[in-house]
Amino acid sequence: MKDTDHVLTLATINPNLVQMQYAVRGPIVIRSQELEKELKSGMKKKFEQVIKCNIGDCHATGQRPITFLRQVIAICAYPPLLDDPQFPDDAKDRARKILSGCAGKSVGSYSISIGIEQIREDISCYIKQRDGIPSCPTNIFLSNGASEAVKAVLLLLSSCQPGSNRVGVMVPIPQYPLYSATNSEYDAYQINYYLDESKNWSLEVSELERAIKEAKENCKPRALVVINPGNPTGQVLSRQSMEEVIRFVKRHGLVLLADEVYQFNVYDPSSNPWISFKKVLHDMGPEYADSVELASFMSASKGYMGECGFRGGYCELINFNPDVQAQLFKYLSARLCPAVLGQVMIGVICNPPKKGEPSYELFVKERDAVLADLKEKAKLTTETLNALEGVTCNAVQGAMYAFPHIRLPPKAIAAAKEMGVEPDFFYCLALLEEKGICFVPGSGFGQQPGTYHFRTTILPSVPVMRRVMADLADFHKAFLAKYS
Amino acid sequence: MKDTDHVLTLATINPNLVQMQYAVRGPIVIRSQELEKELKSGMKKKFEQVIKCNIGDCHATGQRPITFLRQVIAICAYPPLLDDPQFPDDAKDRARKILSGCAGKSVGSYSISIGIEQIREDISCYIKQRDGIPSCPTNIFLSNGASEAVKAVLLLLSSCQPGSNRVGVMVPIPQYPLYSATNSEYDAYQINYYLDESKNWSLEVSELERAIKEAKENCKPRALVVINPGNPTGQVLSRQSMEEVIRFVKRHGLVLLADEVYQFNVYDPSSNPWISFKKVLHDMGPEYADSVELASFMSASKGYMGECGFRGGYCELINFNPDVQAQLFKYLSARLCPAVLGQVMIGVICNPPKKGEPSYELFVKERDAVLADLKEKAKLTTETLNALEGVTCNAVQGAMYAFPHIRLPPKAIAAAKEMGVEPDFFYCLALLEEKGICFVPGSGFGQQPGTYHFRTTILPSVPVMRRVMADLADFHKAFLAKYS
């Protein structure tokens, strides 16, 4: 069939989708999948295995599920297990309570669109306990991962009407590419503000002011996205920085979108403890606490649990106009409901075993082991990266990634340009082909022009991570030698 | 806080969302939830229970899950059950195979964006067996329910670029409101074509021609949606009608979207057996089979399984331009992956126990009991409705709904208009307040101007369905008396 015979061609489909990029699953990752298939089919490579450091996918790199979470899920899915003595009573209690909140007592029924009431209550209790301030379950909606919630809120505040001013969304650079992909999809105007790498990726209000000022000709700024702890940058914001952000959004009439999905992933609470934007907002007093519109996002996919496949997430809305909130919830009703077992997962994460319950000790042991392991790998990764010539990497204070700055020789940059690709893409592709290590080039997240980075997760096991770092050191030395 | 203090108000948010309606969870349903809460709190009503006939939610109305499906899910969620003798070997085999296709052998890891390869292979085998023609797993993508797949394909073919001609999407009237809601969201131009109620909701090509001709001034028609078996109408299309549809889309350069989520719900195969559009397309020979772009949608939520809460679904793409397909798959990658246990659910549905396997007999017994029950209720519903004065209802040949035509007295129509609502909304609201029965007004699905309908599911158990029908008869008589 000739190309012109198709109804849908690259020229007739939605141009926003053609433009959209999502680097975390981009060309490097697609090439890594091909390499895996080639290895499987018996082809010889310079490496025996592809190691995927491209995505925050904990279980894929060997982390084991937390027993209690999976026990509750299994019982909800197959209620005859309520009579099985091998399952502990606290898991059964959670499952019974959740099933009583499901229509027909089945996780196979639809829930209401914003999510099962009992689960939203548990989440609300978690938030209340975390921040020491009230939380209302009617302001919480559940979602298929945090991504769906982020997209829904961005859709609400974006306007596709032709002729009207494009809506501007402020996004940190570097950023998690869900935001740039969604802005492409909705044809929103992305206002980039740069995090200051020289100050451990700090968020400076002067940079926010610069960015919004320059963008005002092109759009109507309406929202500011903050990712804390940072992805891909790994910083944890200070309270002072958060207060400045809040004053900034209030001053400029913006909605604050707080991506707080890594709230459990903080490795050095003594220097910068993680605080929720909701808490900081509250502590700033009624002038801010009663007016700034804030959406906070949380996920089942990260933290110590890493249950990505369940697609559990929630969003808490603060100070939203009730009519607007009703419109958002009406919109959500057309997708019926988030996957119910994903709802169960995020609900149980917010209501884990308590002291005195039979599963408490095992739960704490499993949770703390994962977090201690991540902390060790955060340190190992930063130290190794900083020991490489021409590489500097800020401390991984939180989240699951390191985002080192790599100084590439001019000849390598020229070779990349000749190939028609970004220099950091060129570097990452060579690393993949040589060593089977899959990083994501910094250009997929955004970076200061003329600087180059890559993102690696810190997820593979300590021995694997040591090997990755050793292989990287080898490769890096050879790469510099080749292009010097 | 004054309304003008909000950044987001009804005037500043995305107008497409304000305009969007989704009747299946609309105001009548919201009122039914309030009534349920009032009953729970001890308030006296004229009824003791709200009966929800508004949504195709099988488990909510008492249908029990199919044992085998849930066993596989439970084992996948909690693999220690692989050693549990109470679980049959075929369920364990399925779970083992699926887990081997998950990164890290965990359903907590992300799958590739289009879904786990093993599961797409199982789906592909099912389709091949169903139609007797090849199916390729690389043309199948999994989704959170069929809804997400429908929305993705519509997004692909819609264009939000200001200035360009709006894309036209042909939708049957009455339709399932996912289509109108999505067209509102994407600002696509909806081209309504009417099904012919006088011929058991048949799809007439002359009506398609009328509709597209009238719409061409306002848009660039790009796709035709067909729902077969019909929702809310319950018809099953004849092969001849499907051939005419295929000739029509080829003639006018349209993509065919076949919503085939009710393919297991066919109650009288002797009159109109259900055939897939893919099969009919194939049988029409290469002129059509090799060129018409077809997307076929299937769901875990309907059929005999009714596993709505799992949000399992798939879409098979036929004759799509590979570059376009790659763009769609790139778009899907930004939502990472559909819920993995939803993927498992639709996969196992396509690969149920086979003759000779230990679970086969129980599976067949459970499946056939649900389908026999639905068949009985389909007949009961139609017969009762047709016995009411001023009500006519076509045979429910398939799906899970009846969509009777109700002739309302002029005084009732006047009373509705005075209240500022549609007459069928007025009727359904009165029925809800009087009897606690929740139907959806026909205006939520679309109907010929001046005609009135409602949609009821046929899902409640036979005794409940008998009571619903008796209560409806009572109410209807009193309603006619009141407004005659």
CSV table of C-alpha atoms in Angstrom, one decimal, chain A residues 1 3 5-10 12-22 24-25 33 37 55-57 59-65 67 70-71 73-81 84 86-87 103-114 117 144 147-148 151-153 155-163 167 176 178 181 185-187 222 249 253-255 290-293 301-302 306-311 319-324 327-328 330-341, chain B residues 1 3 5-10 12-22 24-25 33 37 55-57 59-65 67 70-71 73-81 84 86-87 103-114 117 144 147-148 151-153 155-163 167 176 178 181 185-187 222 249 253-255 290-293 301-302 306-311 319-324 327-328 330-341:
chain,number,residue,atom,x,y,z
A,1,MET,CA,0.0,0.0,0.0
A,3,ASP,CA,1.7,5.9,1.8
A,5,ASP,CA,-3.4,5.5,0.4
A,6,HIS,CA,-3.6,5.9,4.1
A,7,VAL,CA,-6.3,8.1,5.7
A,8,LEU,CA,-3.9,8.6,8.6
A,9,THR,CA,-0.4,9.8,7.7
A,10,LEU,CA,2.2,11.8,9.5
A,12,THR,CA,-2.9,14.2,8.7
A,13,ILE,CA,-2.6,13.0,12.3
A,14,ASN,CA,-2.6,15.3,15.4
A,15,PRO,CA,0.6,17.4,15.0
A,16,ASN,CA,0.9,17.7,18.8
A,17,LEU,CA,1.5,14.0,19.1
A,18,VAL,CA,4.2,14.1,16.3
A,19,GLN,CA,5.9,16.8,18.2
A,20,MET,CA,5.7,15.1,21.6
A,21,GLN,CA,8.8,13.4,23.0
A,22,TYR,CA,9.2,11.2,26.1
A,24,VAL,CA,12.5,8.0,29.4
A,25,ARG,CA,11.2,5.6,26.8
A,33,GLN,CA,15.3,-3.5,23.8
A,37,LYS,CA,16.5,-9.4,21.8
A,55,ILE,CA,13.6,4.2,34.4
A,56,GLY,CA,12.6,4.3,38.0
A,57,ASP,CA,11.3,0.7,37.9
A,59,HIS,CA,11.1,-4.4,40.8
A,60,ALA,CA,12.6,-4.6,37.3
A,61,THR,CA,16.0,-4.3,38.9
A,62,GLY,CA,15.4,-6.9,41.5
A,63,GLN,CA,13.7,-5.2,44.4
A,64,ARG,CA,11.3,-7.6,46.1
A,65,PRO,CA,7.7,-6.5,46.8
A,67,THR,CA,4.9,-8.7,51.7
A,70,ARG,CA,0.8,-7.9,48.2
A,71,GLN,CA,-1.1,-10.0,50.8
A,73,ILE,CA,-4.0,-7.2,47.1
A,74,ALA,CA,-4.2,-11.0,46.8
A,75,ILE,CA,-7.0,-11.3,49.4
A,76,CYS,CA,-9.0,-8.5,47.7
A,77,ALA,CA,-8.6,-10.2,44.4
A,78,TYR,CA,-9.5,-13.7,45.7
A,79,PRO,CA,-11.6,-13.3,48.9
A,80,PRO,CA,-11.6,-17.1,49.7
A,81,LEU,CA,-8.1,-16.3,51.1
A,84,ASP,CA,-6.5,-19.0,54.7
A,86,GLN,CA,-1.2,-18.4,56.1
A,87,PHE,CA,-2.4,-14.8,55.7
A,103,ALA,CA,-19.9,-2.2,45.2
A,104,GLY,CA,-21.0,-5.9,45.4
A,105,LYS,CA,-17.9,-6.4,47.7
A,106,SER,CA,-15.9,-7.0,44.5
A,107,VAL,CA,-12.8,-5.2,43.2
A,108,GLY,CA,-14.3,-6.1,39.8
A,109,SER,CA,-16.9,-3.4,40.1
A,110,TYR,CA,-16.3,0.2,39.1
A,111,SER,CA,-15.6,2.6,42.0
A,112,ILE,CA,-16.9,6.1,41.9
A,113,SER,CA,-14.8,8.1,39.6
A,114,ILE,CA,-12.6,9.9,42.2
A,117,GLU,CA,-14.3,6.4,49.7
A,144,ASN,CA,-3.8,5.5,37.4
A,147,SER,CA,0.8,10.7,35.7
A,148,GLU,CA,-2.9,10.5,35.1
A,151,LYS,CA,-2.4,15.2,33.1
A,152,ALA,CA,-5.9,15.8,34.3
A,153,VAL,CA,-5.0,18.9,36.3
A,155,LEU,CA,-5.8,19.6,31.0
A,156,LEU,CA,-8.2,21.5,33.4
A,157,LEU,CA,-6.0,24.6,33.3
A,158,SER,CA,-5.0,24.4,29.6
A,159,SER,CA,-7.2,25.9,27.0
A,160,CYS,CA,-7.3,24.5,23.4
A,161,GLN,CA,-9.6,27.2,22.1
A,162,PRO,CA,-8.2,28.6,18.9
A,163,GLY,CA,-7.6,32.4,19.1
A,167,VAL,CA,-1.8,28.9,28.6
A,176,TYR,CA,10.6,14.9,34.3
A,178,LEU,CA,5.9,13.9,31.5
A,181,ALA,CA,5.1,15.7,26.7
A,185,GLU,CA,-0.1,17.2,23.7
A,186,TYR,CA,-2.2,20.1,25.0
A,187,ASP,CA,-0.4,22.7,23.0
A,222,ARG,CA,-1.2,29.8,34.7
A,249,VAL,CA,2.8,31.9,42.6
A,253,GLY,CA,-1.7,34.4,40.1
A,254,LEU,CA,-0.5,30.8,39.4
A,255,VAL,CA,-1.7,27.4,40.4
A,290,ASP,CA,-6.4,30.1,52.5
A,291,SER,CA,-5.8,31.2,48.9
A,292,VAL,CA,-3.0,29.6,47.0
A,293,GLU,CA,-4.4,26.8,44.7
A,301,SER,CA,5.4,3.5,42.1
A,302,LYS,CA,8.3,5.1,44.0
A,306,GLY,CA,8.1,0.7,43.9
A,307,GLU,CA,4.8,-0.8,42.8
A,308,CYS,CA,4.8,0.8,39.3
A,309,GLY,CA,2.8,-1.9,37.6
A,310,PHE,CA,-0.2,-1.2,39.8
A,311,ARG,CA,-0.6,2.4,38.6
A,319,ASN,CA,-8.1,25.9,47.8
A,320,PHE,CA,-9.6,24.9,44.5
A,321,ASN,CA,-12.9,26.6,43.6
A,322,PRO,CA,-15.6,24.0,44.3
A,323,ASP,CA,-17.2,24.5,40.9
A,324,VAL,CA,-13.9,24.0,39.2
A,327,GLN,CA,-15.7,20.1,36.5
A,328,LEU,CA,-12.5,18.2,37.0
A,330,LYS,CA,-16.9,15.3,35.9
A,331,TYR,CA,-14.1,15.0,33.4
A,332,LEU,CA,-12.6,12.1,35.4
A,333,SER,CA,-16.0,10.3,35.3
A,334,ALA,CA,-15.7,9.7,31.6
A,335,ARG,CA,-12.7,7.4,32.3
A,336,LEU,CA,-15.0,5.6,34.8
A,337,CYS,CA,-12.5,4.9,37.5
A,338,PRO,CA,-8.8,4.2,38.1
A,339,ALA,CA,-7.8,0.5,38.3
A,340,VAL,CA,-9.3,-0.7,41.6
A,341,LEU,CA,-6.3,-2.7,42.7
B,1,MET,CA,-12.7,33.4,49.5
B,3,ASP,CA,-14.8,33.6,43.4
B,5,ASP,CA,-9.8,35.4,44.0
B,6,HIS,CA,-9.3,32.0,42.3
B,7,VAL,CA,-6.8,31.5,39.5
B,8,LEU,CA,-9.0,28.7,38.2
B,9,THR,CA,-12.7,29.7,37.7
B,10,LEU,CA,-15.4,28.4,35.3
B,12,THR,CA,-10.6,30.5,33.0
B,13,ILE,CA,-10.5,26.7,32.8
B,14,ASN,CA,-10.5,24.6,29.7
B,15,PRO,CA,-13.9,25.3,28.1
B,16,ASN,CA,-14.0,21.9,26.4
B,17,LEU,CA,-14.2,20.3,29.9
B,18,VAL,CA,-17.0,22.6,30.9
B,19,GLN,CA,-19.0,21.6,27.9
B,20,MET,CA,-18.3,17.9,28.3
B,21,GLN,CA,-21.1,15.6,29.5
B,22,TYR,CA,-21.0,12.0,30.6
B,24,VAL,CA,-23.8,7.5,32.6
B,25,ARG,CA,-22.4,9.2,35.7
B,33,GLN,CA,-25.8,8.5,45.5
B,37,LYS,CA,-26.5,8.2,51.8
B,55,ILE,CA,-24.2,1.4,34.5
B,56,GLY,CA,-22.9,-1.9,33.0
B,57,ASP,CA,-21.3,-2.8,36.3
B,59,HIS,CA,-20.3,-7.3,40.0
B,60,ALA,CA,-22.0,-4.2,41.6
B,61,THR,CA,-25.4,-5.9,41.0
B,62,GLY,CA,-24.3,-9.2,42.5
B,63,GLN,CA,-22.6,-11.2,39.7
B,64,ARG,CA,-19.8,-13.3,41.2
B,65,PRO,CA,-16.3,-13.2,39.7
B,67,THR,CA,-13.0,-18.3,39.9
B,70,ARG,CA,-9.3,-14.3,40.1
B,71,GLN,CA,-7.0,-17.3,40.9
B,73,ILE,CA,-4.6,-12.7,39.4
B,74,ALA,CA,-4.1,-13.7,43.1
B,75,ILE,CA,-1.1,-15.8,42.2
B,76,CYS,CA,0.5,-13.1,40.1
B,77,ALA,CA,0.0,-10.6,42.9
B,78,TYR,CA,1.4,-13.0,45.5
B,79,PRO,CA,3.6,-15.6,44.0
B,80,PRO,CA,4.0,-17.7,47.2
B,81,LEU,CA,0.6,-19.0,46.2
B,84,ASP,CA,-0.4,-23.5,47.6
B,86,GLN,CA,-5.6,-25.1,46.9
B,87,PHE,CA,-4.8,-23.4,43.5
B,103,ALA,CA,10.6,-7.5,34.3
B,104,GLY,CA,12.0,-8.8,37.6
B,105,LYS,CA,9.1,-11.4,37.5
B,106,SER,CA,6.9,-8.9,39.3
B,107,VAL,CA,3.6,-7.4,38.3
B,108,GLY,CA,4.9,-4.4,40.2
B,109,SER,CA,7.3,-3.5,37.4
B,110,TYR,CA,6.3,-1.4,34.5
B,111,SER,CA,5.5,-3.3,31.3
B,112,ILE,CA,6.5,-1.9,27.9
B,113,SER,CA,4.0,0.8,27.0
B,114,ILE,CA,1.8,-1.3,24.6
B,117,GLU,CA,4.4,-9.3,25.0
B,144,ASN,CA,-6.8,0.8,31.0
B,147,SER,CA,-12.0,3.7,27.1
B,148,GLU,CA,-8.4,4.6,27.2
B,151,LYS,CA,-9.5,8.0,23.6
B,152,ALA,CA,-5.9,7.4,22.3
B,153,VAL,CA,-7.1,6.6,18.8
B,155,LEU,CA,-6.6,11.8,19.9
B,156,LEU,CA,-4.4,10.5,17.2
B,157,LEU,CA,-6.8,11.4,14.5
B,158,SER,CA,-8.0,14.7,16.0
B,159,SER,CA,-6.2,17.9,15.4
B,160,CYS,CA,-6.2,20.7,17.9
B,161,GLN,CA,-4.3,23.1,15.7
B,162,PRO,CA,-6.0,26.5,15.5
B,163,GLY,CA,-7.0,27.5,12.1
B,167,VAL,CA,-11.8,16.9,12.4
B,176,TYR,CA,-22.3,5.5,24.3
B,178,LEU,CA,-17.7,8.2,25.9
B,181,ALA,CA,-17.4,13.4,25.9
B,185,GLU,CA,-12.6,17.2,25.1
B,186,TYR,CA,-10.7,17.3,21.8
B,187,ASP,CA,-12.9,19.8,20.2
B,222,ARG,CA,-12.0,11.4,9.4
B,249,VAL,CA,-15.6,4.3,5.0
B,253,GLY,CA,-11.6,8.0,3.2
B,254,LEU,CA,-12.5,7.4,6.9
B,255,VAL,CA,-10.9,5.3,9.6
B,290,ASP,CA,-5.6,-4.5,2.5
B,291,SER,CA,-6.6,-0.9,2.8
B,292,VAL,CA,-9.3,0.0,5.2
B,293,GLU,CA,-7.8,1.3,8.5
B,301,SER,CA,-15.4,-5.2,31.8
B,302,LYS,CA,-18.2,-6.7,29.9
B,306,GLY,CA,-17.7,-8.1,34.0
B,307,GLU,CA,-14.3,-7.3,35.6
B,308,CYS,CA,-14.8,-3.5,35.3
B,309,GLY,CA,-12.6,-2.6,38.2
B,310,PHE,CA,-9.5,-4.1,36.6
B,311,ARG,CA,-9.6,-1.7,33.7
B,319,ASN,CA,-3.9,-1.5,8.0
B,320,PHE,CA,-2.4,1.5,9.9
B,321,ASN,CA,0.5,3.2,8.5
B,322,PRO,CA,3.5,1.9,10.5
B,323,ASP,CA,4.8,5.5,11.1
B,324,VAL,CA,1.5,6.5,12.4
B,327,GLN,CA,3.5,7.9,16.8
B,328,LEU,CA,0.5,6.4,18.7
B,330,LYS,CA,5.2,6.9,21.4
B,331,TYR,CA,2.2,8.8,22.8
B,332,LEU,CA,1.2,5.8,24.9
B,333,SER,CA,4.7,5.6,26.4
B,334,ALA,CA,4.2,8.9,28.3
B,335,ARG,CA,1.5,7.1,30.4
B,336,LEU,CA,4.1,4.4,31.0
B,337,CYS,CA,1.9,1.3,30.9
B,338,PRO,CA,-1.6,0.2,31.6
B,339,ALA,CA,-2.2,-1.4,35.0
B,340,VAL,CA,-0.4,-4.7,34.9
B,341,LEU,CA,-3.1,-6.8,36.6
